[in-house]
mmCIF file of N, CA and C in Angstrom:
data_model
loop_
_atom_site.group_PDB
_atom_site.id
_atom_site.type_symbol
_atom_site.label_atom_id
_atom_site.label_comp_id
_atom_site.label_asym_id
_atom_site.label_seq_id
_atom_site.Cartn_x
_atom_site.Cartn_y
_atom_site.Cartn_z
ATOM 1 N N UNK X 1 69.167 -66.537 104.271
ATOM 2 C CA UNK X 1 68.133 -67.093 103.419
ATOM 3 C C UNK X 1 66.767 -66.635 103.935
ATOM 4 N N UNK X 2 65.879 -66.197 103.059
ATOM 5 C CA UNK X 2 64.538 -65.808 103.493
ATOM 6 C C UNK X 2 63.791 -66.992 104.105
ATOM 7 N N UNK X 3 62.936 -66.697 105.066
ATOM 8 C CA UNK X 3 62.146 -67.735 105.734
ATOM 9 C C UNK X 3 60.712 -67.670 105.232
ATOM 10 N N UNK X 4 60.239 -68.734 104.605
ATOM 11 C CA UNK X 4 58.866 -68.817 104.126
ATOM 12 C C UNK X 4 57.946 -69.191 105.283
ATOM 13 N N UNK X 5 56.889 -68.430 105.455
ATOM 14 C CA UNK X 5 55.867 -68.755 106.455
ATOM 15 C C UNK X 5 54.712 -69.390 105.686
ATOM 16 N N UNK X 6 54.607 -70.706 105.759
ATOM 17 C CA UNK X 6 53.618 -71.425 104.959
ATOM 18 C C UNK X 6 52.202 -71.275 105.475
ATOM 19 N N UNK X 7 52.051 -71.157 106.782
ATOM 20 C CA UNK X 7 50.709 -71.009 107.349
ATOM 21 C C UNK X 7 50.833 -70.412 108.745
ATOM 22 N N UNK X 8 49.763 -69.802 109.230
ATOM 23 C CA UNK X 8 49.796 -69.214 110.568
ATOM 24 C C UNK X 8 49.521 -70.259 111.642
ATOM 25 N N UNK X 9 49.755 -69.847 112.881
ATOM 26 C CA UNK X 9 49.383 -70.642 114.050
ATOM 27 C C UNK X 9 48.205 -69.950 114.716
ATOM 28 N N UNK X 10 47.170 -70.711 115.040
ATOM 29 C CA UNK X 10 45.991 -70.161 115.723
ATOM 30 C C UNK X 10 46.334 -69.946 117.194
ATOM 31 N N UNK X 11 46.108 -68.730 117.701
ATOM 32 C CA UNK X 11 46.423 -68.343 119.071
ATOM 33 C C UNK X 11 45.121 -68.194 119.851
ATOM 34 N N UNK X 12 45.095 -68.697 121.078
ATOM 35 C CA UNK X 12 43.923 -68.533 121.945
ATOM 36 C C UNK X 12 43.755 -67.067 122.318
ATOM 37 N N UNK X 13 42.514 -66.620 122.443
ATOM 38 C CA UNK X 13 42.259 -65.222 122.789
ATOM 39 C C UNK X 13 41.424 -65.124 124.058
ATOM 40 N N UNK X 14 41.423 -63.922 124.637
ATOM 41 C CA UNK X 14 40.547 -63.635 125.765
ATOM 42 C C UNK X 14 39.434 -62.741 125.261
ATOM 43 N N UNK X 15 38.340 -62.734 125.977
ATOM 44 C CA UNK X 15 37.209 -61.903 125.582
ATOM 45 C C UNK X 15 35.909 -62.629 125.841
ATOM 46 N N UNK X 16 34.817 -61.941 125.566
ATOM 47 C CA UNK X 16 33.508 -62.495 125.866
ATOM 48 C C UNK X 16 33.004 -63.466 124.805
ATOM 49 N N UNK X 17 33.581 -63.470 123.612
ATOM 50 C CA UNK X 17 33.209 -64.385 122.530
ATOM 51 C C UNK X 17 34.496 -64.886 121.872
ATOM 52 N N UNK X 18 34.444 -66.048 121.233
ATOM 53 C CA UNK X 18 35.651 -66.553 120.574
ATOM 54 C C UNK X 18 36.114 -65.618 119.460
ATOM 55 N N UNK X 19 37.400 -65.331 119.428
ATOM 56 C CA UNK X 19 38.017 -64.523 118.377
ATOM 57 C C UNK X 19 39.152 -65.346 117.799
ATOM 58 N N UNK X 20 39.286 -65.343 116.477
ATOM 59 C CA UNK X 20 40.369 -66.077 115.835
ATOM 60 C C UNK X 20 41.576 -65.163 115.672
ATOM 61 N N UNK X 21 42.715 -65.604 116.164
ATOM 62 C CA UNK X 21 43.976 -64.895 115.967
ATOM 63 C C UNK X 21 44.914 -65.854 115.242
ATOM 64 N N UNK X 22 45.273 -65.510 114.020
ATOM 65 C CA UNK X 22 46.200 -66.317 113.237
ATOM 66 C C UNK X 22 47.526 -65.568 113.142
ATOM 67 N N UNK X 23 48.524 -66.058 113.884
ATOM 68 C CA UNK X 23 49.841 -65.422 113.900
ATOM 69 C C UNK X 23 50.690 -65.954 112.748
ATOM 70 N N UNK X 24 51.136 -65.040 111.902
ATOM 71 C CA UNK X 24 52.030 -65.386 110.805
ATOM 72 C C UNK X 24 53.483 -65.235 111.229
ATOM 73 N N UNK X 25 53.773 -64.091 111.837
ATOM 74 C CA UNK X 25 55.130 -63.812 112.300
ATOM 75 C C UNK X 25 55.049 -63.448 113.768
ATOM 76 N N UNK X 26 55.858 -64.090 114.593
ATOM 77 C CA UNK X 26 55.847 -63.808 116.019
ATOM 78 C C UNK X 26 56.504 -64.915 116.811
ATOM 79 N N UNK X 27 56.395 -64.808 118.111
ATOM 80 C CA UNK X 27 57.054 -65.740 119.024
ATOM 81 C C UNK X 27 56.638 -67.187 118.771
ATOM 82 N N UNK X 28 55.349 -67.420 118.598
ATOM 83 C CA UNK X 28 54.845 -68.790 118.472
ATOM 84 C C UNK X 28 55.136 -69.389 117.097
ATOM 85 N N UNK X 29 54.816 -68.658 116.023
ATOM 86 C CA UNK X 29 54.862 -69.255 114.689
ATOM 87 C C UNK X 29 56.233 -69.211 114.021
ATOM 88 N N UNK X 30 57.010 -68.165 114.271
ATOM 89 C CA UNK X 30 58.297 -68.050 113.573
ATOM 90 C C UNK X 30 59.479 -67.807 114.513
ATOM 91 N N UNK X 31 59.226 -67.899 115.834
ATOM 92 C CA UNK X 31 60.255 -67.655 116.846
ATOM 93 C C UNK X 31 60.876 -66.265 116.665
ATOM 94 N N UNK X 32 60.028 -65.294 116.318
ATOM 95 C CA UNK X 32 60.434 -63.904 116.151
ATOM 96 C C UNK X 32 59.894 -63.114 117.333
ATOM 97 N N UNK X 33 60.774 -62.578 118.170
ATOM 98 C CA UNK X 33 60.320 -61.878 119.369
ATOM 99 C C UNK X 33 60.181 -60.370 119.193
ATOM 100 N N UNK X 34 60.796 -59.797 118.166
ATOM 101 C CA UNK X 34 60.795 -58.342 118.014
ATOM 102 C C UNK X 34 59.490 -57.794 117.455
ATOM 103 N N UNK X 35 58.730 -58.634 116.738
ATOM 104 C CA UNK X 35 57.508 -58.161 116.094
ATOM 105 C C UNK X 35 56.530 -59.320 115.964
ATOM 106 N N UNK X 36 55.249 -58.987 115.914
ATOM 107 C CA UNK X 36 54.213 -59.987 115.684
ATOM 108 C C UNK X 36 53.287 -59.464 114.597
ATOM 109 N N UNK X 37 52.977 -60.312 113.622
ATOM 110 C CA UNK X 37 52.028 -59.972 112.565
ATOM 111 C C UNK X 37 50.941 -61.034 112.585
ATOM 112 N N UNK X 38 49.703 -60.598 112.802
ATOM 113 C CA UNK X 38 48.602 -61.544 112.937
ATOM 114 C C UNK X 38 47.345 -61.009 112.269
ATOM 115 N N UNK X 39 46.551 -61.931 111.730
ATOM 116 C CA UNK X 39 45.232 -61.578 111.224
ATOM 117 C C UNK X 39 44.218 -62.023 112.268
ATOM 118 N N UNK X 40 43.283 -61.136 112.574
ATOM 119 C CA UNK X 40 42.271 -61.442 113.585
ATOM 120 C C UNK X 40 40.887 -61.349 112.976
ATOM 121 N N UNK X 41 40.028 -62.249 113.419
ATOM 122 C CA UNK X 41 38.623 -62.233 113.021
ATOM 123 C C UNK X 41 37.798 -62.250 114.299
ATOM 124 N N UNK X 42 37.020 -61.179 114.479
ATOM 125 C CA UNK X 42 36.235 -61.028 115.708
ATOM 126 C C UNK X 42 34.753 -61.013 115.377
ATOM 127 N N UNK X 43 33.935 -61.719 116.166
ATOM 128 C CA UNK X 43 32.492 -61.639 115.951
ATOM 129 C C UNK X 43 31.962 -60.295 116.435
ATOM 130 N N UNK X 44 30.849 -59.862 115.868
ATOM 131 C CA UNK X 44 30.219 -58.616 116.304
ATOM 132 C C UNK X 44 29.932 -58.687 117.794
ATOM 133 N N UNK X 45 30.255 -57.617 118.513
ATOM 134 C CA UNK X 45 30.020 -57.577 119.952
ATOM 135 C C UNK X 45 31.160 -58.131 120.782
ATOM 136 N N UNK X 46 32.237 -58.567 120.135
ATOM 137 C CA UNK X 46 33.381 -59.102 120.881
ATOM 138 C C UNK X 46 33.995 -57.997 121.721
ATOM 139 N N UNK X 47 34.371 -58.328 122.948
ATOM 140 C CA UNK X 47 35.008 -57.376 123.859
ATOM 141 C C UNK X 47 36.106 -58.079 124.642
ATOM 142 N N UNK X 48 37.107 -57.306 125.054
ATOM 143 C CA UNK X 48 38.125 -57.798 125.966
ATOM 144 C C UNK X 48 38.348 -56.724 127.020
ATOM 145 N N UNK X 49 38.902 -57.083 128.159
ATOM 146 C CA UNK X 49 39.150 -56.077 129.198
ATOM 147 C C UNK X 49 40.117 -55.002 128.709
ATOM 148 N N UNK X 50 39.985 -53.791 129.261
ATOM 149 C CA UNK X 50 40.935 -52.724 128.954
ATOM 150 C C UNK X 50 42.338 -53.150 129.358
ATOM 151 N N UNK X 51 43.336 -52.623 128.664
ATOM 152 C CA UNK X 51 44.712 -53.042 128.934
ATOM 153 C C UNK X 51 45.701 -51.934 128.598
ATOM 154 N N UNK X 52 46.910 -52.090 129.095
ATOM 155 C CA UNK X 52 48.046 -51.221 128.763
ATOM 156 C C UNK X 52 49.129 -52.127 128.173
ATOM 157 N N UNK X 53 49.101 -52.331 126.864
ATOM 158 C CA UNK X 53 50.071 -53.239 126.248
ATOM 159 C C UNK X 53 51.513 -52.794 126.485
ATOM 160 N N UNK X 54 52.401 -53.750 126.523
ATOM 161 C CA UNK X 54 53.829 -53.488 126.709
ATOM 162 C C UNK X 54 54.534 -53.381 125.363
ATOM 163 N N UNK X 55 53.794 -52.994 124.329
ATOM 164 C CA UNK X 55 54.328 -52.898 122.978
ATOM 165 C C UNK X 55 53.491 -51.902 122.181
ATOM 166 N N UNK X 56 54.055 -51.372 121.102
ATOM 167 C CA UNK X 56 53.282 -50.570 120.163
ATOM 168 C C UNK X 56 52.442 -51.519 119.317
ATOM 169 N N UNK X 57 51.205 -51.124 119.021
ATOM 170 C CA UNK X 57 50.310 -51.962 118.226
ATOM 171 C C UNK X 57 49.807 -51.160 117.033
ATOM 172 N N UNK X 58 49.959 -51.732 115.844
ATOM 173 C CA UNK X 58 49.523 -51.111 114.602
ATOM 174 C C UNK X 58 48.406 -51.983 114.035
ATOM 175 N N UNK X 59 47.222 -51.418 113.834
ATOM 176 C CA UNK X 59 46.070 -52.206 113.421
ATOM 177 C C UNK X 59 45.450 -51.623 112.163
ATOM 178 N N UNK X 60 45.236 -52.467 111.159
ATOM 179 C CA UNK X 60 44.584 -52.106 109.909
ATOM 180 C C UNK X 60 43.257 -52.851 109.849
ATOM 181 N N UNK X 61 42.156 -52.124 109.660
ATOM 182 C CA UNK X 61 40.837 -52.755 109.579
ATOM 183 C C UNK X 61 40.609 -53.215 108.140
ATOM 184 N N UNK X 62 40.400 -54.519 107.966
ATOM 185 C CA UNK X 62 40.175 -55.112 106.653
ATOM 186 C C UNK X 62 38.693 -55.281 106.352
ATOM 187 N N UNK X 63 37.881 -55.474 107.405
ATOM 188 C CA UNK X 63 36.447 -55.690 107.232
ATOM 189 C C UNK X 63 35.750 -55.301 108.525
ATOM 190 N N UNK X 64 34.633 -54.584 108.433
ATOM 191 C CA UNK X 64 33.899 -54.156 109.621
ATOM 192 C C UNK X 64 34.406 -52.818 110.121
ATOM 193 N N UNK X 65 34.294 -52.582 111.427
ATOM 194 C CA UNK X 65 34.837 -51.360 112.031
ATOM 195 C C UNK X 65 35.259 -51.653 113.457
ATOM 196 N N UNK X 66 36.170 -50.845 113.959
ATOM 197 C CA UNK X 66 36.758 -51.036 115.278
ATOM 198 C C UNK X 66 36.533 -49.778 116.102
ATOM 199 N N UNK X 67 35.911 -49.923 117.264
ATOM 200 C CA UNK X 67 35.744 -48.812 118.201
ATOM 201 C C UNK X 67 36.857 -48.931 119.236
ATOM 202 N N UNK X 68 37.634 -47.870 119.387
ATOM 203 C CA UNK X 68 38.745 -47.865 120.336
ATOM 204 C C UNK X 68 38.484 -46.794 121.381
ATOM 205 N N UNK X 69 38.395 -47.198 122.640
ATOM 206 C CA UNK X 69 38.291 -46.239 123.738
ATOM 207 C C UNK X 69 39.654 -46.141 124.399
ATOM 208 N N UNK X 70 40.031 -44.914 124.742
ATOM 209 C CA UNK X 70 41.312 -44.661 125.386
ATOM 210 C C UNK X 70 41.102 -43.576 126.421
ATOM 211 N N UNK X 71 42.086 -43.361 127.281
ATOM 212 C CA UNK X 71 41.969 -42.310 128.283
ATOM 213 C C UNK X 71 41.814 -40.977 127.564
ATOM 214 N N UNK X 72 40.672 -40.338 127.769
ATOM 215 C CA UNK X 72 40.439 -39.045 127.137
ATOM 216 C C UNK X 72 39.565 -39.085 125.906
ATOM 217 N N UNK X 73 39.085 -40.255 125.509
ATOM 218 C CA UNK X 73 38.207 -40.258 124.349
ATOM 219 C C UNK X 73 38.018 -41.606 123.702
ATOM 220 N N UNK X 74 37.495 -41.542 122.496
ATOM 221 C CA UNK X 74 37.292 -42.753 121.712
ATOM 222 C C UNK X 74 37.358 -42.398 120.239
ATOM 223 N N UNK X 75 37.584 -43.397 119.415
ATOM 224 C CA UNK X 75 37.568 -43.186 117.980
ATOM 225 C C UNK X 75 37.049 -44.429 117.296
ATOM 226 N N UNK X 76 36.587 -44.245 116.067
ATOM 227 C CA UNK X 76 36.063 -45.335 115.268
ATOM 228 C C UNK X 76 36.981 -45.513 114.067
ATOM 229 N N UNK X 77 37.417 -46.741 113.846
ATOM 230 C CA UNK X 77 38.332 -47.050 112.752
ATOM 231 C C UNK X 77 37.564 -47.913 111.751
ATOM 232 N N UNK X 78 37.448 -47.426 110.522
ATOM 233 C CA UNK X 78 36.661 -48.103 109.494
ATOM 234 C C UNK X 78 37.547 -48.862 108.516
ATOM 235 N N UNK X 79 36.916 -49.620 107.615
ATOM 236 C CA UNK X 79 37.631 -50.390 106.601
ATOM 237 C C UNK X 79 38.593 -49.476 105.844
ATOM 238 N N UNK X 80 39.820 -49.937 105.687
ATOM 239 C CA UNK X 80 40.829 -49.173 104.972
ATOM 240 C C UNK X 80 41.549 -48.147 105.831
ATOM 241 N N UNK X 81 41.160 -48.032 107.100
ATOM 242 C CA UNK X 81 41.833 -47.123 108.023
ATOM 243 C C UNK X 81 42.681 -47.930 108.998
ATOM 244 N N UNK X 82 43.619 -47.242 109.628
ATOM 245 C CA UNK X 82 44.511 -47.884 110.592
ATOM 246 C C UNK X 82 44.601 -47.033 111.845
ATOM 247 N N UNK X 83 45.029 -47.655 112.931
ATOM 248 C CA UNK X 83 45.211 -46.956 114.200
ATOM 249 C C UNK X 83 46.514 -47.444 114.833
ATOM 250 N N UNK X 84 47.201 -46.539 115.508
ATOM 251 C CA UNK X 84 48.419 -46.889 116.239
ATOM 252 C C UNK X 84 48.156 -46.667 117.719
ATOM 253 N N UNK X 85 48.357 -47.694 118.526
ATOM 254 C CA UNK X 85 48.268 -47.587 119.988
ATOM 255 C C UNK X 85 49.690 -47.726 120.523
ATOM 256 N N UNK X 86 50.123 -46.746 121.268
ATOM 257 C CA UNK X 86 51.500 -46.734 121.778
ATOM 258 C C UNK X 86 51.647 -47.562 123.055
ATOM 259 N N UNK X 87 52.812 -48.076 123.259
ATOM 260 C CA UNK X 87 53.174 -48.855 124.446
ATOM 261 C C UNK X 87 52.739 -48.117 125.706
ATOM 262 N N UNK X 88 52.056 -48.837 126.612
ATOM 263 C CA UNK X 88 51.652 -48.277 127.896
ATOM 264 C C UNK X 88 50.381 -47.457 127.869
ATOM 265 N N UNK X 89 49.810 -47.230 126.698
ATOM 266 C CA UNK X 89 48.586 -46.443 126.571
ATOM 267 C C UNK X 89 47.378 -47.335 126.862
ATOM 268 N N UNK X 90 46.510 -46.907 127.799
ATOM 269 C CA UNK X 90 45.335 -47.708 128.145
ATOM 270 C C UNK X 90 44.323 -47.640 127.012
ATOM 271 N N UNK X 91 43.762 -48.808 126.662
ATOM 272 C CA UNK X 91 42.717 -48.836 125.649
ATOM 273 C C UNK X 91 41.863 -50.074 125.799
ATOM 274 N N UNK X 92 40.684 -49.992 125.186
ATOM 275 C CA UNK X 92 39.771 -51.119 125.118
ATOM 276 C C UNK X 92 39.008 -51.005 123.807
ATOM 277 N N UNK X 93 38.368 -52.095 123.389
ATOM 278 C CA UNK X 93 37.646 -52.103 122.119
ATOM 279 C C UNK X 93 36.204 -52.562 122.318
ATOM 280 N N UNK X 94 35.371 -51.722 122.948
ATOM 281 C CA UNK X 94 33.971 -52.102 123.157
ATOM 282 C C UNK X 94 33.167 -51.954 121.869
ATOM 283 N N UNK X 95 32.061 -52.619 121.793
ATOM 284 C CA UNK X 95 31.134 -52.499 120.666
ATOM 285 C C UNK X 95 31.810 -52.687 119.315
ATOM 286 N N UNK X 96 32.796 -53.523 119.281
ATOM 287 C CA UNK X 96 33.528 -53.759 118.039
ATOM 288 C C UNK X 96 32.670 -54.544 117.060
ATOM 289 N N UNK X 97 32.671 -54.113 115.803
ATOM 290 C CA UNK X 97 31.961 -54.817 114.739
ATOM 291 C C UNK X 97 32.940 -55.276 113.671
ATOM 292 N N UNK X 98 34.146 -55.524 114.097
ATOM 293 C CA UNK X 98 35.196 -55.928 113.164
ATOM 294 C C UNK X 98 35.091 -57.417 112.900
ATOM 295 N N UNK X 99 35.187 -57.779 111.646
ATOM 296 C CA UNK X 99 35.278 -59.193 111.333
ATOM 297 C C UNK X 99 36.645 -59.546 110.771
ATOM 298 N N UNK X 100 37.472 -58.544 110.500
ATOM 299 C CA UNK X 100 38.821 -58.839 110.028
ATOM 300 C C UNK X 100 39.773 -57.670 110.206
ATOM 301 N N UNK X 101 40.873 -57.896 110.910
ATOM 302 C CA UNK X 101 41.903 -56.870 111.061
ATOM 303 C C UNK X 101 43.279 -57.513 110.936
ATOM 304 N N UNK X 102 44.236 -56.700 110.565
ATOM 305 C CA UNK X 102 45.634 -57.113 110.547
ATOM 306 C C UNK X 102 46.329 -56.318 111.631
ATOM 307 N N UNK X 103 46.925 -56.991 112.592
ATOM 308 C CA UNK X 103 47.624 -56.316 113.686
ATOM 309 C C UNK X 103 49.108 -56.625 113.633
ATOM 310 N N UNK X 104 49.892 -55.590 113.895
ATOM 311 C CA UNK X 104 51.339 -55.730 113.988
ATOM 312 C C UNK X 104 51.760 -55.170 115.335
ATOM 313 N N UNK X 105 52.458 -55.965 116.115
ATOM 314 C CA UNK X 105 52.951 -55.554 117.427
ATOM 315 C C UNK X 105 54.459 -55.428 117.350
ATOM 316 N N UNK X 106 54.972 -54.257 117.684
ATOM 317 C CA UNK X 106 56.413 -54.038 117.734
ATOM 318 C C UNK X 106 56.817 -54.151 119.190
ATOM 319 N N UNK X 107 57.509 -55.218 119.543
ATOM 320 C CA UNK X 107 57.709 -55.558 120.949
ATOM 321 C C UNK X 107 59.026 -55.101 121.543
ATOM 322 N N UNK X 108 59.922 -54.540 120.757
ATOM 323 C CA UNK X 108 61.194 -54.071 121.301
ATOM 324 C C UNK X 108 61.402 -52.607 120.960
ATOM 325 N N UNK X 109 62.307 -51.979 121.699
ATOM 326 C CA UNK X 109 62.656 -50.610 121.363
ATOM 327 C C UNK X 109 62.188 -49.581 122.314
#
């Protein structure tokens, strides 16, 4: 039987300013460990420490823009564009002006 997700669960975030993470599908909201689907809203200037995630991350920018720095360069992701960060790849998001993104984390495989 299909599982209806009626509403997301708000997840605490790290960073220099409060960021809203609403998890629709994932460990917390639907007891799904293989993947996480969340909508994030970040204030302008939000930053978090650089990291090497233990999962692939797929991010679609819905509003604003996302600056992604990685070993060897940086790129800017605008509204309607997406970026894929692979498991173990170092990255950070300085000078982010994103106010809305959809992130999907593939945690197994």
